[in-house]
PDB file of C-alpha atoms in Angstrom:
ATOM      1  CA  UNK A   1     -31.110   6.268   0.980  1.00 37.00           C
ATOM      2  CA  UNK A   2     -29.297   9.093   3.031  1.00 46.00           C
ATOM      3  CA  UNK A   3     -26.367   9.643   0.297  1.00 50.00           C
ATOM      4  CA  UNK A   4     -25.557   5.890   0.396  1.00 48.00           C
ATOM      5  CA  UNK A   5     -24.970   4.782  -3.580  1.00 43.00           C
ATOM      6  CA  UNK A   6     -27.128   2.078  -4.634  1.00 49.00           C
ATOM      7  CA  UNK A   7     -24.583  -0.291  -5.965  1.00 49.00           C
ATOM      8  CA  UNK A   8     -23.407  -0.286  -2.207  1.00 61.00           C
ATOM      9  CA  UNK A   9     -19.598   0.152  -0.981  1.00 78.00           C
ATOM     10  CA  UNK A  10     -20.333   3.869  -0.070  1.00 85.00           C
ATOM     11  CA  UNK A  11     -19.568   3.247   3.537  1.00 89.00           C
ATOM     12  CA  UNK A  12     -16.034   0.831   3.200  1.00 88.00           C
ATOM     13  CA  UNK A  13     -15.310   3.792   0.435  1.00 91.00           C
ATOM     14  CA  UNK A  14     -16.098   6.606   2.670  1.00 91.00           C
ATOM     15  CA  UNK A  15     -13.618   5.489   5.296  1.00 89.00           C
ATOM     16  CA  UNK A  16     -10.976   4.746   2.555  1.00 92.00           C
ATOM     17  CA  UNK A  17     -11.414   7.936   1.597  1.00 94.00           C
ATOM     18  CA  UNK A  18     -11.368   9.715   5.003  1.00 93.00           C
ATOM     19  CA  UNK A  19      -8.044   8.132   5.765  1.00 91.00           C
ATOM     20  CA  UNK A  20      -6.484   7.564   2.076  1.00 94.00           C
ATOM     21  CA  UNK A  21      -8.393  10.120  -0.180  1.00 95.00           C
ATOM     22  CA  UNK A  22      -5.599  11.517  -1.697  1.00 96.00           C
ATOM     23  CA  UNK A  23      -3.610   8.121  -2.380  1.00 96.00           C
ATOM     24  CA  UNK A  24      -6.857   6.582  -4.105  1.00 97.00           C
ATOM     25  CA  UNK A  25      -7.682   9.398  -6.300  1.00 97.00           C
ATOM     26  CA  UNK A  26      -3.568   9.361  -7.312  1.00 97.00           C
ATOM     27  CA  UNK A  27      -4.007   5.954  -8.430  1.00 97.00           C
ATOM     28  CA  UNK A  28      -7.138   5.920 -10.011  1.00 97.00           C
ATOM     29  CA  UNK A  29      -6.149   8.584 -12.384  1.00 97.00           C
ATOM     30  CA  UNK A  30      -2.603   7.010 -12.770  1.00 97.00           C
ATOM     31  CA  UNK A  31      -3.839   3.352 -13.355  1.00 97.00           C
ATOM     32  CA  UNK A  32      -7.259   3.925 -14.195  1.00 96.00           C
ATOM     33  CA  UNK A  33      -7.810   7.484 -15.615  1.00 96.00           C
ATOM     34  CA  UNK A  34     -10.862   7.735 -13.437  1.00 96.00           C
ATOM     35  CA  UNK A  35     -11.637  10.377 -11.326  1.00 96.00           C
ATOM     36  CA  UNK A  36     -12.664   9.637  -8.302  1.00 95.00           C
ATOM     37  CA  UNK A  37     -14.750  12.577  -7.716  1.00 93.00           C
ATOM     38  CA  UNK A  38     -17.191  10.807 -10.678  1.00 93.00           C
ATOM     39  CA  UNK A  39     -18.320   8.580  -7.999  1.00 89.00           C
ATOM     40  CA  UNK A  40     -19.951  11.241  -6.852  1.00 85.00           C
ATOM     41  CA  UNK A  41     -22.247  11.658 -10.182  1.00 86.00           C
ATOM     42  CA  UNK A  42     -25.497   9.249  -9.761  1.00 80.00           C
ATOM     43  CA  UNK A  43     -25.695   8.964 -13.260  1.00 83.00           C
ATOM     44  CA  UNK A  44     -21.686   8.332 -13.313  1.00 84.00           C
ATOM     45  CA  UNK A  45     -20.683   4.353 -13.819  1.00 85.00           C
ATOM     46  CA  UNK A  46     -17.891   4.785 -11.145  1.00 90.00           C
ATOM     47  CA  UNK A  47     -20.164   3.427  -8.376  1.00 91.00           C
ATOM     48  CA  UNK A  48     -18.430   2.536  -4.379  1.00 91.00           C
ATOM     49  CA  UNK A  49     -18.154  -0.905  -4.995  1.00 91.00           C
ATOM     50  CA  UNK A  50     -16.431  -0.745  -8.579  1.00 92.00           C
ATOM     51  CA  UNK A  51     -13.813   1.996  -7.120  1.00 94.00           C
ATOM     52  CA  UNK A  52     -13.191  -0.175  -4.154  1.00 93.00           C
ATOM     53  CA  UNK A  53     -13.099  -3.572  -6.407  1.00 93.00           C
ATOM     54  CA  UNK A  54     -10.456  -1.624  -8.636  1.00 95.00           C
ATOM     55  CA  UNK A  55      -8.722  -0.061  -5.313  1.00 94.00           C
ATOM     56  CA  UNK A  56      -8.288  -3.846  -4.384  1.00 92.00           C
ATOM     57  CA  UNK A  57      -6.415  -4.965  -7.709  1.00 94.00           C
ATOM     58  CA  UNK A  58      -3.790  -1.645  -7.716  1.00 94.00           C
ATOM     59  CA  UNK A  59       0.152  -2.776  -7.746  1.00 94.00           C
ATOM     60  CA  UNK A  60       1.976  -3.015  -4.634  1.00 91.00           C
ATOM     61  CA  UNK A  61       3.706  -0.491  -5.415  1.00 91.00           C
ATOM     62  CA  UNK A  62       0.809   2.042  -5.675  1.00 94.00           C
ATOM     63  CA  UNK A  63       0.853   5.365  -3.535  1.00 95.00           C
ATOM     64  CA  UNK A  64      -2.459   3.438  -2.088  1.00 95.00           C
ATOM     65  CA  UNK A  65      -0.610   0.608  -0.685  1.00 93.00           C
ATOM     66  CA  UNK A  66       2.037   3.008   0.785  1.00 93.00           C
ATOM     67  CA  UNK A  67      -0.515   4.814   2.363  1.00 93.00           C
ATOM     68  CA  UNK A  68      -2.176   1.582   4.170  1.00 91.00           C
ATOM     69  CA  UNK A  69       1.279   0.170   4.936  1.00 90.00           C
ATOM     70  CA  UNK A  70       1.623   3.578   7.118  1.00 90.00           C
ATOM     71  CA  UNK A  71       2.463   6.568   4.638  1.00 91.00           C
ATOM     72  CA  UNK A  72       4.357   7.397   1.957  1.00 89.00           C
ATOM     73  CA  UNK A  73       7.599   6.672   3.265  1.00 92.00           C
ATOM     74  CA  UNK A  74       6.328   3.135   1.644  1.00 92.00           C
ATOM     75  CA  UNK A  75       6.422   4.127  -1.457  1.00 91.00           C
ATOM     76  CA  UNK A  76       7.885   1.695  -3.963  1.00 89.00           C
ATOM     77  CA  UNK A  77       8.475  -0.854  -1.271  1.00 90.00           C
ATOM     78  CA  UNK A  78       7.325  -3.732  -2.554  1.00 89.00           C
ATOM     79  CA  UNK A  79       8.066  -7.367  -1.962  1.00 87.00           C
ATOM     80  CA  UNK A  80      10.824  -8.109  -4.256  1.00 92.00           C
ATOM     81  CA  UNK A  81      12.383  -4.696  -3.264  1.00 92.00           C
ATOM     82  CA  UNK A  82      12.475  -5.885   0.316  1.00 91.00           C
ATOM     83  CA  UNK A  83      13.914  -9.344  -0.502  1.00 93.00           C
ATOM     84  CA  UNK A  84      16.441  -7.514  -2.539  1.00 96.00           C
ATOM     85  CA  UNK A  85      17.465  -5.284   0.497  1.00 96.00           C
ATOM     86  CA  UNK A  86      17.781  -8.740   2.660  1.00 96.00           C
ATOM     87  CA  UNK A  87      19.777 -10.650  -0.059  1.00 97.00           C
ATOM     88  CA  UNK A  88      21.814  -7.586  -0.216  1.00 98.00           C
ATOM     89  CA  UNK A  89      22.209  -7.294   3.956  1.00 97.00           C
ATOM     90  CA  UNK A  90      23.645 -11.166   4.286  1.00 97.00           C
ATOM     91  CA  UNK A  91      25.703 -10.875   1.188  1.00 97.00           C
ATOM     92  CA  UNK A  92      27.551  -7.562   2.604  1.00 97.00           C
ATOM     93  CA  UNK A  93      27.444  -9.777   6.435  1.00 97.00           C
ATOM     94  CA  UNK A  94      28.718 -12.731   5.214  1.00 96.00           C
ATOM     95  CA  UNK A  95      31.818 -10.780   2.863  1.00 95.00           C
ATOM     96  CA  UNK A  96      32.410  -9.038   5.733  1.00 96.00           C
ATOM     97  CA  UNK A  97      32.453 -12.686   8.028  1.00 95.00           C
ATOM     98  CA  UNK A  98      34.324 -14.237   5.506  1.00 95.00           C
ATOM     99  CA  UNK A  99      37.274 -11.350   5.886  1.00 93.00           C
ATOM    100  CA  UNK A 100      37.547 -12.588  10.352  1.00 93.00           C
ATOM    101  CA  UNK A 101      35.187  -9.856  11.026  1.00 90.00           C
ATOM    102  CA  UNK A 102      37.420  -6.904  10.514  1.00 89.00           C
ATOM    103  CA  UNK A 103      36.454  -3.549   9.861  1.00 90.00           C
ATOM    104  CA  UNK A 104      33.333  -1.777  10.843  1.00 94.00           C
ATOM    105  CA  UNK A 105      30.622  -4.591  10.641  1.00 95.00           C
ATOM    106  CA  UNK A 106      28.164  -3.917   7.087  1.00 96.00           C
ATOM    107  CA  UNK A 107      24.908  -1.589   8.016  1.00 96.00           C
ATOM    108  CA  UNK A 108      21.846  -3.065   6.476  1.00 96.00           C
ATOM    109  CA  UNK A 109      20.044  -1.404   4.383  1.00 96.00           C
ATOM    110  CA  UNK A 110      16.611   1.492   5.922  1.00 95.00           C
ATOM    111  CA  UNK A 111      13.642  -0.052   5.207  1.00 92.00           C
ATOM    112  CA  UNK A 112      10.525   1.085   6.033  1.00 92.00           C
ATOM    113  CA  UNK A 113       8.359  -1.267   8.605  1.00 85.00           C
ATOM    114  CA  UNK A 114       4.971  -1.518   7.553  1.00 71.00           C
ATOM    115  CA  UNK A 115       2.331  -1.466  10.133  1.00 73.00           C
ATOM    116  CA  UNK A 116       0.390  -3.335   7.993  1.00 74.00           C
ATOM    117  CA  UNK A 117       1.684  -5.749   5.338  1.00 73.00           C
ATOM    118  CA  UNK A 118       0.450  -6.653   2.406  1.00 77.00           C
ATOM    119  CA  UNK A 119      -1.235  -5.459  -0.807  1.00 81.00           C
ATOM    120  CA  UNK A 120      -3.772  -3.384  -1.911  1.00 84.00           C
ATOM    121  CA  UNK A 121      -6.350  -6.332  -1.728  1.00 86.00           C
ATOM    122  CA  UNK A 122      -5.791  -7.461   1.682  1.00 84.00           C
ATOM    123  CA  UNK A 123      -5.512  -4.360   2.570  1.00 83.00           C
ATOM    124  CA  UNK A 124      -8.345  -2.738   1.676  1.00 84.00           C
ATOM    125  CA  UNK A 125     -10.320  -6.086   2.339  1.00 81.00           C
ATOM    126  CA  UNK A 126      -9.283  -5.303   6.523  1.00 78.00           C
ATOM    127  CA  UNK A 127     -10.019  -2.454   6.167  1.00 72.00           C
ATOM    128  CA  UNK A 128     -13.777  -2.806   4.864  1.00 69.00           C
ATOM    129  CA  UNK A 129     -14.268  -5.362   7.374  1.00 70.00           C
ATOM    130  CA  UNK A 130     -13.463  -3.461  10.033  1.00 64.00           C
ATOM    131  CA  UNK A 131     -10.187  -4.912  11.120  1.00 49.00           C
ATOM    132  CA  UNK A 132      -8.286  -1.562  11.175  1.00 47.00           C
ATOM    133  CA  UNK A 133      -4.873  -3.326  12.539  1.00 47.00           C
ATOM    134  CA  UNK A 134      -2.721  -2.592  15.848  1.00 47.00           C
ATOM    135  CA  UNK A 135      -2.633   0.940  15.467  1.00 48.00           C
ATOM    136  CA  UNK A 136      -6.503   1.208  15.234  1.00 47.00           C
ATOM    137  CA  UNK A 137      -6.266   3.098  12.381  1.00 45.00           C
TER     138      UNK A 137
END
């Protein structure tokens, strides 16, 4: 079998590993409390395909997500925490419109720009496909 598992998945895990090791074992434990190093274990029931089917239903806000979206800086960026930093952006613009415009005009808010957006299911779906985004990572 050359080290491949026979539930399948070992190859889509191996390169989720090899790029996001450290993010998927974090959230395994954290969600899960697995350990991904148990897929390791033939006799262990953590095969590929159930750490990668479990990978694909972690929160957005996972360090697993950050880590796809383009590192850690991602962290607890998820979609209603975006929104929020928009709704927050034209609500300081258009106070600042509605006084003629004076002052120093409002700075939105640093957000991070994903080079990938999305959650951990599209994601990691991409990414086992092979469609690795614009970066080619």
């Amino acid at each position: 079998m050359g080290g491949a598992h026979p539930a399948g998945g070992s190859i889509a895990l191996g390169h989720l590993i090899g790029d996001h090791g450290a993010a998927l074992a974090a959230d395994l434990l954290r969600f899960y409390g697995l350990d991904l190093a148990d897929v390791l274990h033939v006799e262990s029931a953590l095969s590929p395909r159930r750490v990668l089917a479990l990978a694909e239903q972690l929160p957005e806000e996972c360090a697993l997500v950050a880590s796809l979206r383009g590192g850690m800086a991602h962290r607890g960026w998820t979609t209603e925490r975006y929104l929020l930093a928009a709704i927050t952006d034209a609500a300081q613009l258009a106070n600042w419109q509605r006084a003629g415009g004076r002052g120093k005009r409002p700075t939105p808010i640093p957000r991070p720009q994903a080079r990938r957006p999305g959650g951990a299911a599209a994601l990691i779906s991409r990414l086992v496909t092979g469609h690795r985004g614009p970066t080619g990572r």
